[in-house]
Amino acid sequence: MKLTGFTAKYALAAIVFVASMAHAESAVVNKSVMLRDQPYLDAKPLGGLPAKTAVEIVSHQAGWVLVNVGNDREGWVRIFDLDTSGNRQPLRTPPVPNTLLDTVRKGQANPEQLQRLQQASVSSKDAFDAARAAGLTQLRLDWLP
Amino acid sequence: MKRTFRGALSGAALFIGQLALAASDVAPPAGVSDEQEVVIGAGIASRVLGGVPLVDNSDAQKLVNQAGMWLAMQTDRAALPWHFGIVDSGAIHAFALPGGTVLITRGLYRKLHNEAELAGVLSHEIALEIRHHPINAIQQQLGDDWLKAVVKQGKHHHGDFAQTPECEKAIAAGVELLVTSEDATQTFDADQLAVVIAARAGYNPFGLVGFLQTLNAINPDDSAVSTLKTLPTPGSRIAQLQKVMGYRLDQLPHIVSDTTRFDLVHLKK
């Protein structure tokens, strides 16, 4: 089936929507914080959240996270105010061994795979063009002190 | 020609703060030449790929190379022959090999939510490269005599370095050091550099924090993260980033988290 431009556009939008849904994860606020209506420190406060309040992560914007605190009530908190460690899943039983290192250590040189790796590289011009197409704008920024 | 303000912004690099530091401010020179480092890195990559081959997904490999090269271009080691790859392992790990080769696992890639998180991970590995940590770890392991022989070989160009015993020793040591070569100080330092590298490339610098929060939600005894046990915990890395970032990177213009090219790449389990 050949997609028209219109159909393809909405098919793409559906893919992006599904990808954003996959982002939903839970966390707790790690201290008492203010929920805000925009991702800014001086944005309108929507009410305080006591430490350990459970939230669902909806989306990210810079250093802020849009969270759902239940009853479809949403607002923004700083990313550093969220703790995801309480979301840890129990271990699978029996545990699956991580064989990555053993496998690597036993590996013999593989020139064919190395060539594939090297051939997949891109030039700086290609990287620049791809970055522009992806909407990335270069900033000049000093290292953090 | 009339240009809009937005067009003028996107048409030229934006300047914030001071110029990037010179190379000598970032990393001390290693005794091994860049050319020798690249040869050693290729030898280690060949061994690693002999154990865990590249994922057979050309779109995904293209994406990590486009993003990785763009990030590397924001550093003073942009001229290295950078290679990025996703290897076929369900474990969650990333490797920086000497000379500009960065490998991440399929297991790690599948935990990423957006391209800013990918940029955070790649930038951490690139930061290790601009500090010369992978080659310095090998240098420390093999000692002064090895280094003297390598430097002498570099000065006099005695044959093909790849065929020398020194190169063979470095490759063997590099494979053994893949997981243990990064200490806590280096991890925190690479995280601090990584958020700036990502921001310079136009990515949301908090992508790395988002990925670390994902790691923090994984049971540390889960076998998928057992190779990360030598690193500081994700929680301590987030806390350290909070200290150094503060609100400094909150108001950057035009930063990007989500891209269509990332959303269109899907890796199988």
Short mmCIF file of C-alpha atoms in Angstrom, two decimals:
data_model
loop_
_atom_site.label_atom_id
_atom_site.label_comp_id
_atom_site.label_asym_id
_atom_site.label_seq_id
_atom_site.Cartn_x
_atom_site.Cartn_y
_atom_site.Cartn_z
CA MET A 1 0.00 0.00 0.00
CA LYS A 2 1.35 3.38 -0.92
CA LEU A 3 0.80 6.11 1.68
CA THR A 4 -0.26 9.56 0.57
CA GLY A 5 1.63 12.51 2.08
CA PHE A 6 -1.31 13.22 4.39
CA THR A 7 -1.58 9.62 5.60
CA ALA A 8 2.19 9.32 6.04
CA LYS A 9 2.21 12.48 8.15
CA TYR A 10 -0.40 11.11 10.54
CA ALA A 11 1.21 7.66 10.59
CA LEU A 12 4.42 9.38 11.72
CA ALA A 13 2.53 11.36 14.34
CA ALA A 14 1.10 8.08 15.67
CA ILE A 15 4.60 6.59 15.92
CA VAL A 16 5.83 9.63 17.84
CA PHE A 17 2.77 9.46 20.14
CA VAL A 18 3.39 5.78 20.91
CA ALA A 19 7.06 6.59 21.59
CA SER A 20 6.06 9.32 24.05
CA MET A 21 3.61 6.96 25.79
CA ALA A 22 6.48 4.52 26.29
CA HIS A 23 8.13 7.22 28.40
CA ALA A 24 5.57 6.88 31.22
CA GLU A 25 7.42 5.85 34.39
CA SER A 26 6.87 6.38 38.05
CA ALA A 27 8.99 8.23 40.60
CA VAL A 28 8.67 9.95 43.96
CA VAL A 29 9.66 13.51 44.81
CA ASN A 30 12.75 13.31 47.00
CA LYS A 31 11.85 16.37 49.11
CA SER A 32 8.95 18.75 49.61
CA VAL A 33 8.55 20.62 46.32
CA MET A 34 6.23 23.06 44.57
CA LEU A 35 4.33 21.86 41.51
CA ARG A 36 4.36 24.58 38.82
CA ASP A 37 2.24 25.24 35.73
CA GLN A 38 5.29 25.89 33.49
CA PRO A 39 8.87 24.56 33.51
CA TYR A 40 10.33 27.67 35.18
CA LEU A 41 11.27 28.54 38.76
CA ASP A 42 9.05 31.63 38.75
CA ALA A 43 6.07 29.93 37.06
CA LYS A 44 2.67 29.90 38.76
CA PRO A 45 2.66 27.51 41.74
CA LEU A 46 -0.01 24.80 41.64
CA GLY A 47 0.46 23.57 45.20
CA GLY A 48 3.08 21.79 47.24
CA LEU A 49 3.94 18.10 47.08
CA PRO A 50 5.20 16.51 50.30
CA ALA A 51 8.39 14.42 50.15
CA LYS A 52 7.79 10.86 48.89
CA THR A 53 4.72 11.84 46.82
CA ALA A 54 4.37 9.31 43.98
CA VAL A 55 4.15 10.77 40.46
CA GLU A 56 3.98 9.50 36.88
CA ILE A 57 6.52 11.04 34.49
CA VAL A 58 4.75 12.47 31.44
CA SER A 59 7.50 14.32 29.55
CA HIS A 60 10.76 16.23 29.90
CA GLN A 61 11.71 19.80 29.01
CA ALA A 62 15.27 20.91 29.74
CA GLY A 63 15.79 20.45 33.50
CA TRP A 64 12.09 20.04 34.22
CA VAL A 65 9.72 17.09 34.15
CA LEU A 66 5.95 17.22 33.59
CA VAL A 67 4.40 14.86 36.14
CA ASN A 68 0.94 13.52 36.82
CA VAL A 69 0.19 13.41 40.53
CA GLY A 70 -3.14 11.61 40.19
CA ASN A 71 -6.69 12.58 39.27
CA ASP A 72 -5.29 13.98 35.99
CA ARG A 73 -3.55 16.74 37.92
CA GLU A 74 -0.33 17.67 36.14
CA GLY A 75 2.48 20.14 36.72
CA TRP A 76 6.23 20.65 36.46
CA VAL A 77 9.00 19.77 38.93
CA ARG A 78 12.81 19.94 38.61
CA ILE A 79 14.39 16.73 37.28
CA PHE A 80 16.71 16.61 40.29
CA ASP A 81 13.71 16.53 42.65
CA LEU A 82 12.66 13.10 41.35
CA ASP A 83 13.88 9.75 42.68
CA THR A 84 13.26 6.72 40.48
CA SER A 85 15.02 4.17 42.70
CA GLY A 86 11.79 3.17 44.42
CA ASN A 87 10.62 1.86 41.06
CA ARG A 88 13.10 -1.02 41.03
CA GLN A 89 11.73 -4.33 39.85
CA PRO A 90 12.42 -7.59 41.69
CA LEU A 91 15.10 -9.77 40.15
CA ARG A 92 14.16 -12.35 37.57
CA THR A 93 14.49 -15.90 38.83
CA PRO A 94 16.60 -17.67 37.99
CA PRO A 95 18.99 -14.75 37.38
CA VAL A 96 20.25 -14.39 33.83
CA PRO A 97 24.06 -14.34 33.82
CA ASN A 98 25.66 -11.28 32.26
CA THR A 99 28.17 -12.82 29.92
CA LEU A 100 29.29 -9.62 28.22
CA LEU A 101 32.80 -9.52 29.65
CA ASP A 102 33.44 -13.24 29.33
CA THR A 103 32.24 -13.14 25.75
CA VAL A 104 34.44 -10.17 24.93
CA ARG A 105 37.49 -11.74 26.59
CA LYS A 106 37.02 -14.94 24.61
CA GLY A 107 36.54 -13.03 21.36
CA GLN A 108 39.03 -13.45 18.54
CA ALA A 109 39.95 -10.50 16.34
CA ASN A 110 37.25 -10.02 13.71
CA PRO A 111 38.58 -7.82 10.87
CA GLU A 112 35.30 -8.10 8.96
CA GLN A 113 33.29 -6.64 11.85
CA LEU A 114 35.94 -3.97 12.37
CA GLN A 115 35.60 -2.98 8.73
CA ARG A 116 31.81 -2.76 9.14
CA LEU A 117 32.28 -0.49 12.14
CA GLN A 118 34.70 1.75 10.27
CA GLN A 119 32.56 1.89 7.14
CA ALA A 120 29.54 3.05 9.17
CA SER A 121 31.38 6.22 10.22
CA VAL A 122 30.17 9.54 8.85
CA SER A 123 32.14 12.62 7.82
CA SER A 124 31.93 15.85 9.79
CA LYS A 125 29.99 17.39 6.89
CA ASP A 126 27.44 14.55 6.93
CA ALA A 127 27.13 14.86 10.71
CA PHE A 128 26.65 18.62 10.39
CA ASP A 129 23.97 18.25 7.69
CA ALA A 130 22.17 15.52 9.67
CA ALA A 131 22.28 17.65 12.84
CA ARG A 132 20.76 20.62 11.03
CA ALA A 133 18.04 18.38 9.57
CA ALA A 134 17.30 17.12 13.10
CA GLY A 135 16.88 20.70 14.33
CA LEU A 136 20.12 20.82 16.36
CA THR A 137 21.72 24.25 16.74
CA GLN A 138 25.33 24.52 17.85
CA LEU A 139 26.06 26.54 21.00
CA ARG A 140 29.38 27.93 22.18
CA LEU A 141 29.54 27.12 25.84
CA ASP A 142 32.30 26.99 28.43
CA TRP A 143 32.99 23.93 30.59
CA LEU A 144 31.28 23.98 33.98
CA PRO A 145 33.51 25.22 36.83
CA MET B 1 18.39 40.15 2.35
CA LYS B 2 15.95 40.31 5.21
CA ARG B 3 16.30 37.51 7.77
CA THR B 4 14.03 36.67 10.63
CA PHE B 5 15.45 36.68 14.14
CA ARG B 6 14.89 32.95 14.40
CA GLY B 7 16.66 32.42 11.08
CA ALA B 8 19.59 34.53 12.18
CA LEU B 9 19.88 32.47 15.38
CA SER B 10 19.80 29.14 13.62
CA GLY B 11 22.14 30.32 10.88
CA ALA B 12 25.03 31.05 13.17
CA ALA B 13 26.56 29.43 16.19
CA LEU B 14 25.28 31.02 19.37
CA PHE B 15 27.81 32.34 21.83
CA ILE B 16 27.26 31.84 25.52
CA GLY B 17 29.95 32.39 28.12
CA GLN B 18 33.59 32.17 27.24
CA LEU B 19 35.21 30.32 24.40
CA ALA B 20 35.84 26.61 24.84
CA LEU B 21 39.01 25.88 26.76
CA ALA B 22 42.14 25.06 24.82
CA ALA B 23 43.14 21.42 24.52
CA SER B 24 45.95 21.80 27.06
CA ASP B 25 43.43 22.97 29.67
CA VAL B 26 41.33 19.88 29.19
CA ALA B 27 43.74 16.99 29.00
CA PRO B 28 47.45 16.45 29.52
CA PRO B 29 49.19 15.05 26.45
CA ALA B 30 49.57 11.28 26.49
CA GLY B 31 52.95 9.69 25.74
CA VAL B 32 51.37 7.61 23.01
CA SER B 33 50.74 9.41 19.71
CA ASP B 34 47.22 9.79 18.35
CA GLU B 35 48.18 7.51 15.44
CA GLN B 36 49.36 4.76 17.78
CA GLU B 37 46.27 5.24 19.96
CA VAL B 38 44.04 4.72 16.91
CA VAL B 39 45.88 1.50 15.96
CA ILE B 40 45.56 0.14 19.51
CA GLY B 41 41.86 1.11 19.62
CA ALA B 42 41.19 -0.65 16.33
CA GLY B 43 42.85 -3.81 17.65
CA ILE B 44 40.73 -3.75 20.81
CA ALA B 45 37.56 -3.05 18.78
CA SER B 46 38.31 -6.02 16.54
CA ARG B 47 38.59 -8.27 19.62
CA VAL B 48 35.41 -6.87 21.21
CA LEU B 49 33.45 -7.29 17.97
CA GLY B 50 34.78 -10.84 17.69
CA GLY B 51 32.86 -11.56 20.90
CA VAL B 52 29.85 -9.27 20.53
CA PRO B 53 29.21 -8.30 16.89
CA LEU B 54 27.48 -5.15 15.69
CA VAL B 55 23.70 -5.08 15.73
CA ASP B 56 22.44 -5.72 12.20
CA ASN B 57 20.45 -2.50 11.87
CA SER B 58 21.97 0.05 9.50
CA ASP B 59 19.54 2.83 10.52
CA ALA B 60 20.53 2.51 14.18
CA GLN B 61 24.26 2.39 13.36
CA LYS B 62 23.86 5.44 11.12
CA LEU B 63 22.05 7.35 13.87
CA VAL B 64 24.72 6.73 16.53
CA ASN B 65 27.42 7.74 14.05
CA GLN B 66 25.64 10.93 13.01
CA ALA B 67 24.92 11.91 16.62
CA GLY B 68 28.31 10.75 17.90
CA MET B 69 30.34 12.54 15.24
CA TRP B 70 28.33 15.73 15.77
CA LEU B 71 29.04 15.54 19.52
CA ALA B 72 32.74 14.80 18.98
CA MET B 73 32.92 17.87 16.74
CA GLN B 74 32.18 20.00 19.80
CA THR B 75 35.49 18.96 21.42
CA ASP B 76 39.18 19.52 20.79
CA ARG B 77 39.62 15.91 19.61
CA ALA B 78 37.27 16.31 16.66
CA ALA B 79 40.01 15.27 14.26
CA LEU B 80 40.19 11.69 15.56
CA PRO B 81 38.73 9.04 13.23
CA TRP B 82 35.58 8.61 15.33
CA HIS B 83 33.64 5.34 15.07
CA PHE B 84 30.42 4.60 16.93
CA GLY B 85 28.61 1.29 17.07
CA ILE B 86 25.84 -0.64 18.81
CA VAL B 87 26.92 -4.16 19.77
CA ASP B 88 24.62 -7.12 20.14
CA SER B 89 24.44 -7.65 23.90
CA GLY B 90 21.49 -7.36 26.24
CA ALA B 91 23.76 -6.08 29.04
CA ILE B 92 23.64 -2.35 29.71
CA HIS B 93 27.08 -0.94 29.03
CA ALA B 94 29.14 1.51 26.97
CA PHE B 95 32.84 1.38 26.08
CA ALA B 96 35.29 4.11 25.12
CA LEU B 97 38.25 2.53 23.33
CA PRO B 98 41.48 4.41 22.66
CA GLY B 99 41.56 6.60 19.58
CA GLY B 100 37.91 7.57 19.16
CA THR B 101 35.94 4.31 19.10
CA VAL B 102 32.77 4.23 21.20
CA LEU B 103 30.57 1.15 21.51
CA ILE B 104 27.24 0.91 23.31
CA THR B 105 25.19 -2.23 23.83
CA ARG B 106 21.75 -3.02 22.44
CA GLY B 107 20.57 -3.36 26.07
CA LEU B 108 21.64 0.21 26.80
CA TYR B 109 20.16 1.61 23.59
CA ARG B 110 16.78 0.07 24.37
CA LYS B 111 16.66 1.92 27.70
CA LEU B 112 16.96 5.34 26.01
CA HIS B 113 13.83 7.49 25.75
CA ASN B 114 15.04 10.12 23.30
CA GLU B 115 18.06 11.36 21.36
CA ALA B 116 19.12 13.72 24.17
CA GLU B 117 19.64 10.68 26.40
CA LEU B 118 21.64 8.99 23.63
CA ALA B 119 23.69 12.19 23.36
CA GLY B 120 24.30 12.13 27.12
CA VAL B 121 25.63 8.57 27.00
CA LEU B 122 27.81 9.15 23.92
CA SER B 123 29.11 12.43 25.36
CA HIS B 124 30.23 10.66 28.54
CA GLU B 125 32.30 8.24 26.45
CA ILE B 126 33.62 11.09 24.27
CA ALA B 127 34.61 12.94 27.46
CA LEU B 128 36.72 9.95 28.52
CA GLU B 129 38.43 10.17 25.11
CA ILE B 130 39.21 13.88 25.38
CA ARG B 131 40.79 13.18 28.78
CA HIS B 132 42.80 10.29 27.16
CA HIS B 133 41.59 7.96 29.93
CA PRO B 134 41.35 4.74 27.86
CA ILE B 135 44.94 4.96 26.60
CA ASN B 136 46.27 6.25 29.92
CA ALA B 137 44.77 3.23 31.71
CA ILE B 138 46.67 0.91 29.35
CA GLN B 139 49.82 2.98 29.78
CA GLN B 140 49.60 2.70 33.58
CA GLN B 141 48.94 -1.03 33.38
CA LEU B 142 51.94 -1.75 31.14
CA GLY B 143 54.43 0.57 32.82
CA ASP B 144 57.26 2.90 31.87
CA ASP B 145 59.33 0.45 29.82
CA TRP B 146 56.38 -0.21 27.54
CA LEU B 147 55.77 3.52 27.15
CA LYS B 148 59.43 4.24 26.35
CA ALA B 149 59.40 1.58 23.64
CA VAL B 150 56.20 2.98 22.14
CA VAL B 151 57.45 6.56 22.15
CA LYS B 152 60.75 5.43 20.57
CA GLN B 153 58.85 3.50 17.91
CA GLY B 154 56.75 6.59 17.21
CA LYS B 155 59.79 8.83 16.82
CA HIS B 156 61.71 6.56 14.48
CA HIS B 157 58.80 4.95 12.61
CA HIS B 158 60.37 1.49 12.84
CA GLY B 159 57.92 -0.46 10.68
CA ASP B 160 54.20 -0.98 11.19
CA PHE B 161 53.19 -0.26 14.81
CA ALA B 162 50.29 -2.72 14.54
CA GLN B 163 52.83 -5.54 14.13
CA THR B 164 54.89 -4.69 17.22
CA PRO B 165 54.82 -6.59 20.53
CA GLU B 166 54.00 -3.29 22.25
CA CYS B 167 50.80 -2.97 20.24
CA GLU B 168 49.87 -6.59 20.94
CA LYS B 169 50.40 -6.04 24.67
CA ALA B 170 48.30 -2.88 24.59
CA ILE B 171 45.40 -4.64 22.86
CA ALA B 172 45.45 -7.51 25.35
CA ALA B 173 45.58 -5.06 28.28
CA GLY B 174 42.84 -2.92 26.74
CA VAL B 175 40.44 -5.87 26.52
CA GLU B 176 41.06 -6.73 30.18
CA LEU B 177 40.60 -3.09 31.23
CA LEU B 178 37.31 -2.56 29.37
CA VAL B 179 35.23 -2.46 32.51
CA THR B 180 37.66 -1.56 35.29
CA SER B 181 39.62 1.29 33.69
CA GLU B 182 37.27 4.10 34.78
CA ASP B 183 37.49 5.24 38.42
CA ALA B 184 34.90 7.27 40.32
CA THR B 185 36.68 10.60 39.84
CA GLN B 186 36.88 10.01 36.10
CA THR B 187 33.19 9.07 35.95
CA PHE B 188 32.07 12.26 37.71
CA ASP B 189 34.45 14.34 35.60
CA ALA B 190 33.22 12.74 32.35
CA ASP B 191 29.59 13.36 33.39
CA GLN B 192 30.40 17.03 34.01
CA LEU B 193 32.04 17.38 30.59
CA ALA B 194 29.29 15.34 28.91
CA VAL B 195 26.46 17.71 29.76
CA VAL B 196 28.40 20.58 28.18
CA ILE B 197 29.32 18.58 25.08
CA ALA B 198 25.64 17.66 24.61
CA ALA B 199 24.52 21.27 25.11
CA ARG B 200 27.13 22.54 22.65
CA ALA B 201 25.66 20.15 20.08
CA GLY B 202 22.17 21.58 20.70
CA TYR B 203 20.85 18.72 22.84
CA ASN B 204 19.03 19.00 26.13
CA PRO B 205 21.96 18.62 28.58
CA PHE B 206 19.65 16.94 31.09
CA GLY B 207 19.42 13.89 28.81
CA LEU B 208 22.23 12.24 30.76
CA VAL B 209 20.34 12.86 34.04
CA GLY B 210 17.24 11.26 32.51
CA PHE B 211 19.22 8.17 31.50
CA LEU B 212 20.83 7.93 34.95
CA GLN B 213 17.34 8.06 36.48
CA THR B 214 16.41 5.11 34.27
CA LEU B 215 19.51 3.24 35.49
CA ASN B 216 18.61 4.17 39.07
CA ALA B 217 15.26 2.43 38.64
CA ILE B 218 17.00 -0.87 37.81
CA ASN B 219 17.74 -3.25 40.66
CA PRO B 220 21.55 -2.99 41.09
CA ASP B 221 21.69 -6.76 41.50
CA ASP B 222 20.06 -7.27 38.08
CA SER B 223 22.52 -9.11 35.87
CA ALA B 224 21.94 -6.61 33.05
CA VAL B 225 23.85 -3.94 35.01
CA SER B 226 26.46 -6.14 36.69
CA THR B 227 29.23 -4.72 34.48
CA LEU B 228 28.38 -1.23 35.80
CA LYS B 229 29.14 -2.21 39.39
CA THR B 230 32.65 -0.79 39.26
CA LEU B 231 31.20 2.68 38.54
CA PRO B 232 29.66 5.05 41.11
CA THR B 233 25.92 4.42 41.61
CA PRO B 234 23.51 6.28 39.29
CA GLY B 235 22.10 8.07 42.36
CA SER B 236 25.52 9.44 43.33
CA ARG B 237 26.17 10.55 39.73
CA ILE B 238 22.82 12.40 39.64
CA ALA B 239 23.63 14.09 42.97
CA GLN B 240 27.06 15.14 41.68
CA LEU B 241 25.54 16.52 38.46
CA GLN B 242 23.01 18.48 40.51
CA LYS B 243 25.90 20.09 42.39
CA VAL B 244 27.84 21.12 39.28
CA MET B 245 24.91 21.98 36.99
CA GLY B 246 22.71 23.86 39.45
CA TYR B 247 20.55 26.12 37.29
CA ARG B 248 23.42 27.01 34.92
CA LEU B 249 22.10 25.11 31.91
CA ASP B 250 18.39 25.78 32.44
CA GLN B 251 17.95 28.64 30.01
CA LEU B 252 19.77 27.44 26.88
CA PRO B 253 17.96 28.37 23.65
CA HIS B 254 16.68 25.85 21.08
CA ILE B 255 17.83 22.69 22.86
CA VAL B 256 16.41 19.43 21.53
CA SER B 257 15.36 16.23 23.31
CA ASP B 258 13.16 14.41 20.81
CA THR B 259 13.97 13.86 17.15
CA THR B 260 12.07 12.03 14.46
CA ARG B 261 15.21 10.13 13.39
CA PHE B 262 15.50 8.62 16.91
CA ASP B 263 11.80 7.76 17.08
CA LEU B 264 12.01 5.92 13.76
CA VAL B 265 14.78 3.54 14.87
CA HIS B 266 13.63 0.42 16.68
CA LEU B 267 15.96 -2.26 17.99
CA LYS B 268 14.69 -5.76 18.59
CA LYS B 269 15.14 -7.35 22.02
#
